PDB file of C-alpha atoms in Angstrom:
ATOM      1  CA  UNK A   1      31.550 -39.378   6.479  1.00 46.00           C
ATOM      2  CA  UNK A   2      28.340 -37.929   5.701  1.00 58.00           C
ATOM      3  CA  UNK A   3      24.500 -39.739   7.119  1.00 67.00           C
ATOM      4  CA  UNK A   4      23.645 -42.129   4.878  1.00 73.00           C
ATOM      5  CA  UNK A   5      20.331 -40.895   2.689  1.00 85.00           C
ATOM      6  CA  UNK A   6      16.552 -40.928   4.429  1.00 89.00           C
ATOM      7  CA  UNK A   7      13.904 -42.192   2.944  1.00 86.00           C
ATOM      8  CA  UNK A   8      11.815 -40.178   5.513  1.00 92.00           C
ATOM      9  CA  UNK A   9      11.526 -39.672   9.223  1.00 96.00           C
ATOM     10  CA  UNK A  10      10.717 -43.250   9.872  1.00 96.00           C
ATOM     11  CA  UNK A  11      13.945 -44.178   7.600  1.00 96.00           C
ATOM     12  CA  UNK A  12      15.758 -41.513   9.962  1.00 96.00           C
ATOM     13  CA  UNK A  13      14.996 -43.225  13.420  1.00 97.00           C
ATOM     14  CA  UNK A  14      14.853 -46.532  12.111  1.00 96.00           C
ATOM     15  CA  UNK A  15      19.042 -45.370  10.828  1.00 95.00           C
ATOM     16  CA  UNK A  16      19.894 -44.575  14.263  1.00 96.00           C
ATOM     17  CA  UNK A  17      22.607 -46.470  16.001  1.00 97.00           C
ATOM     18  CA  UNK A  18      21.096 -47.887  19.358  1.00 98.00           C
ATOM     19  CA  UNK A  19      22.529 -45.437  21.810  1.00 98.00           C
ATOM     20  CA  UNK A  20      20.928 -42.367  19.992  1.00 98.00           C
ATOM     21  CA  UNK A  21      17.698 -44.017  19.941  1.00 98.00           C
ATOM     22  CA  UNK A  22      16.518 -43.329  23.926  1.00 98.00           C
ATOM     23  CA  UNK A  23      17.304 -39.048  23.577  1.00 99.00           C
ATOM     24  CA  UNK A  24      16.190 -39.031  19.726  1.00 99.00           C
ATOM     25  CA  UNK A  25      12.398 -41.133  20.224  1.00 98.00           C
ATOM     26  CA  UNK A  26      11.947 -39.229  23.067  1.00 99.00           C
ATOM     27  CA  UNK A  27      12.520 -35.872  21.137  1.00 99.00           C
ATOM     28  CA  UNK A  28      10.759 -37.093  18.719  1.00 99.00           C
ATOM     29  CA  UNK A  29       7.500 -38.047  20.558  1.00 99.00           C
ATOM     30  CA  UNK A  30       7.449 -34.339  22.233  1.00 99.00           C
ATOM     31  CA  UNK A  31       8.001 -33.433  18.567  1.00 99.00           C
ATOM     32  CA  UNK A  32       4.617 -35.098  17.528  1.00 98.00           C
ATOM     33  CA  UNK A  33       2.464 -34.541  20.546  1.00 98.00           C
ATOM     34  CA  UNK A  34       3.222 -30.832  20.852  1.00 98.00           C
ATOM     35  CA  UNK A  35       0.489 -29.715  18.527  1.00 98.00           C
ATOM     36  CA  UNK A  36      -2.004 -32.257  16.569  1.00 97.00           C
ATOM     37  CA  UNK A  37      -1.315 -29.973  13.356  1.00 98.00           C
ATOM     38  CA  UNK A  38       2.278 -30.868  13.600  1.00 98.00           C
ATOM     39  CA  UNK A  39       4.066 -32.597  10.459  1.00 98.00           C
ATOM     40  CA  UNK A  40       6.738 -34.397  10.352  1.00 98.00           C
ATOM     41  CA  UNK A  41       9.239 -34.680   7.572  1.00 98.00           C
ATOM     42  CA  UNK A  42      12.978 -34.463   6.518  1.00 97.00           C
ATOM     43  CA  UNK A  43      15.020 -31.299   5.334  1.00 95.00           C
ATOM     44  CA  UNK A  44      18.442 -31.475   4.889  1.00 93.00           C
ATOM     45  CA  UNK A  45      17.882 -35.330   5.844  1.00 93.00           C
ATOM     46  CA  UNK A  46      17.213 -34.429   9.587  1.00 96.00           C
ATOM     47  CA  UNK A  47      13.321 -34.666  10.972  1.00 98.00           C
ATOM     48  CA  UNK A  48      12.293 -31.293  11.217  1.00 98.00           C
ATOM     49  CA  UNK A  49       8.513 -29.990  11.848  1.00 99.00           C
ATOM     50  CA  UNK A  50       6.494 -28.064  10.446  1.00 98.00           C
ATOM     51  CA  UNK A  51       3.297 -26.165  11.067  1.00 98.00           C
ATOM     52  CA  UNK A  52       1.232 -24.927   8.618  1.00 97.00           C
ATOM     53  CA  UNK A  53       3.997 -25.872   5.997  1.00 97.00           C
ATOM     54  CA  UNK A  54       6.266 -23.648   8.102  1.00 98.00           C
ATOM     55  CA  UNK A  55       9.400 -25.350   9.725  1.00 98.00           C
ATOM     56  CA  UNK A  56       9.589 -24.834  13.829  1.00 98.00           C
ATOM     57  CA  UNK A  57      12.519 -26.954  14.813  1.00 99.00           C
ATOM     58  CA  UNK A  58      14.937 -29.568  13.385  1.00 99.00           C
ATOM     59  CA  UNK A  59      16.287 -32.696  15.152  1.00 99.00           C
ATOM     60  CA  UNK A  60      20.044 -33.706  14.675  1.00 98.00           C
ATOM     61  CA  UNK A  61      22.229 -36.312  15.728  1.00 97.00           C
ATOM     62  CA  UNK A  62      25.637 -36.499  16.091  1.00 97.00           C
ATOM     63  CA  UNK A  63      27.965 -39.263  17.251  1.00 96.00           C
ATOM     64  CA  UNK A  64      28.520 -37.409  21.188  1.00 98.00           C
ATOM     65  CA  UNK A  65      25.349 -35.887  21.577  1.00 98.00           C
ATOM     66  CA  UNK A  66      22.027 -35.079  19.440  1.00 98.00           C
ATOM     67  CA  UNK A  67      20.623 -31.174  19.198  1.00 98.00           C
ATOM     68  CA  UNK A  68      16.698 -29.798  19.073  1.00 99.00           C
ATOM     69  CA  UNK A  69      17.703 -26.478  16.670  1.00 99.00           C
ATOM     70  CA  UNK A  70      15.096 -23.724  16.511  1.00 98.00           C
ATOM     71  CA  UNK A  71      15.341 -20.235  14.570  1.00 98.00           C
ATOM     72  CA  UNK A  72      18.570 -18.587  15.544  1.00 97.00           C
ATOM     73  CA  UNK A  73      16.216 -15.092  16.091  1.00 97.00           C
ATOM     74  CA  UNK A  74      13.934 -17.357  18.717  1.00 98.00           C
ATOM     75  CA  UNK A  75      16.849 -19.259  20.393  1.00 98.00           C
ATOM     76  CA  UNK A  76      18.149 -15.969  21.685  1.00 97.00           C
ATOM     77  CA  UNK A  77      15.321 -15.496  24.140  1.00 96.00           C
ATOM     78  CA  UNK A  78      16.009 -19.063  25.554  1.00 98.00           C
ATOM     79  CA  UNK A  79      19.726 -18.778  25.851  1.00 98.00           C
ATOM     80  CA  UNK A  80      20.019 -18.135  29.617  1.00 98.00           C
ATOM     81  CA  UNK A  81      17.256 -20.550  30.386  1.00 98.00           C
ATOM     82  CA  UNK A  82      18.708 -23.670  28.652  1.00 98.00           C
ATOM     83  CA  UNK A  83      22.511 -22.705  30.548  1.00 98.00           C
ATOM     84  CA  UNK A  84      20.861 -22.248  33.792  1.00 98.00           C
ATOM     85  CA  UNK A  85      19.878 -26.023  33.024  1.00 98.00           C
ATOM     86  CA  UNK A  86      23.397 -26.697  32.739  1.00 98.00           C
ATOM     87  CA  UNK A  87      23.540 -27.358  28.986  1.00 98.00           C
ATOM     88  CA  UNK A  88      25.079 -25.824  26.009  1.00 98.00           C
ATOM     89  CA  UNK A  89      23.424 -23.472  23.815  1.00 98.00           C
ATOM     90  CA  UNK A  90      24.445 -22.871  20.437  1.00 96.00           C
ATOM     91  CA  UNK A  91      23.673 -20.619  17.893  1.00 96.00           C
ATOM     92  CA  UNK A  92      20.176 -21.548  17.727  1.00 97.00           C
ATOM     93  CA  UNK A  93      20.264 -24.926  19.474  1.00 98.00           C
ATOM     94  CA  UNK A  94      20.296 -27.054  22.540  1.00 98.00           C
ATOM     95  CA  UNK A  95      23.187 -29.862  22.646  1.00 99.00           C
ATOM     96  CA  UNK A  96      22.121 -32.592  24.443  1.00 99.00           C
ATOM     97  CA  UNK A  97      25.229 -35.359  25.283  1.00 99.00           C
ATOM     98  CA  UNK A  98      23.993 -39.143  24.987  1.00 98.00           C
ATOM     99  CA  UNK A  99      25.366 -39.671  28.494  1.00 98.00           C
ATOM    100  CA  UNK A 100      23.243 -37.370  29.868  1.00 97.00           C
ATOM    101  CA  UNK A 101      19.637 -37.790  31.641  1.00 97.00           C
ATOM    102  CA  UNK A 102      17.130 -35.657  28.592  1.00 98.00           C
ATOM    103  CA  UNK A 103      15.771 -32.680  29.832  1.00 98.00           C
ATOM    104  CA  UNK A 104      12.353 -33.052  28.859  1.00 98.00           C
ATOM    105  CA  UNK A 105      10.812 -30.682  30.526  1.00 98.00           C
ATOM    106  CA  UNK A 106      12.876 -28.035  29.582  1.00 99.00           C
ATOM    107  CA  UNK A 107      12.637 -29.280  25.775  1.00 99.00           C
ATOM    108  CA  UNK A 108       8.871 -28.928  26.047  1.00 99.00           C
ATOM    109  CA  UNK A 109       9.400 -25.738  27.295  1.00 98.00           C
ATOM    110  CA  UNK A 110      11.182 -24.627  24.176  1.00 99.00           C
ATOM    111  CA  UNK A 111       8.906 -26.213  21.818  1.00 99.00           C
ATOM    112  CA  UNK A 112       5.645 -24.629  23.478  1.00 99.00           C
ATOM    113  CA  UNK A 113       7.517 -21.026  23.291  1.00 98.00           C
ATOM    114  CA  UNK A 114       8.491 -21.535  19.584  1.00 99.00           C
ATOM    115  CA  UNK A 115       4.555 -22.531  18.913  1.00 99.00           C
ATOM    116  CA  UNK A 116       3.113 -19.829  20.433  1.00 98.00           C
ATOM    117  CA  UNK A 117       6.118 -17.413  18.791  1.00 98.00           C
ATOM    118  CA  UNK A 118       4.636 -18.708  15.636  1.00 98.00           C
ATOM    119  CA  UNK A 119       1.250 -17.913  16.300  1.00 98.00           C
ATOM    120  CA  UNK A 120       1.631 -15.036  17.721  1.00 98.00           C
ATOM    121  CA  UNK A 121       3.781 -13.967  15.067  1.00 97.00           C
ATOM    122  CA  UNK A 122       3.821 -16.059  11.851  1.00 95.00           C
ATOM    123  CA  UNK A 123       7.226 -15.641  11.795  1.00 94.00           C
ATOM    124  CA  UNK A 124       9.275 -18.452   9.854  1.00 93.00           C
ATOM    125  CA  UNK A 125      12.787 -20.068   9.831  1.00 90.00           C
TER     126      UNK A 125
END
């Protein structure tokens, strides 16, 4: 069964069945807090954020586990890094299980690489 429709981010987390709430707020705060310029809003009804109107990462949650999905190209670099943390890395994202402790540190990590990516190279989605 597909999400139910978003209003916008705030619809999104506010939508969120209890358990997904801890990994996904706290995503969501190192989301916001990465970069003042940072905007959030929904694409394909997930929160993603954008800088300077360019998308950096996307937030999803599914019912096992919720993912923080960069550009496939990016990902790549981080691949080795985020399965030396003992986590799965997907084409392009990081799947975090519910019943797992959130690796913040190594989400920041990804988040600060995939900002200065962008300003070092404009590069988009």
């Amino acid at each position: 069964m597909a999400n139910p429709r978003r209003v916008d981010a705030d619809d999104f987390f506010a939508q969120l069945p209890e358990y997904q709430r801890p990994h996904l707020g706290v995503l969501r705060e190192l989301s916001l807090t990465a970069d003042r310029r940072i905007e959030e809003v929904l694409h394909w009804n997930l929160p993603a954020y954008l800088l300077d109107g360019t998308r950096q990462w996307i937030l999803q949650a599914y019912k096992q586990h919720c993912s923080l999905r960069f550009p496939t190209r990016f990902f790549a670099d981080h691949v080795a890094e985020v399965e030396a943390a003992g986590f799965f890395a997907g084409e392009g994202f990081v799947k975090i299980p519910y019943d797992r402790g959130l690796p913040e540190e190594l989400c920041k990590r990804l988040i600060r690489a995939r900002l200065d990516e962008f300003a070092a190279t404009g590069l988009g989605w």
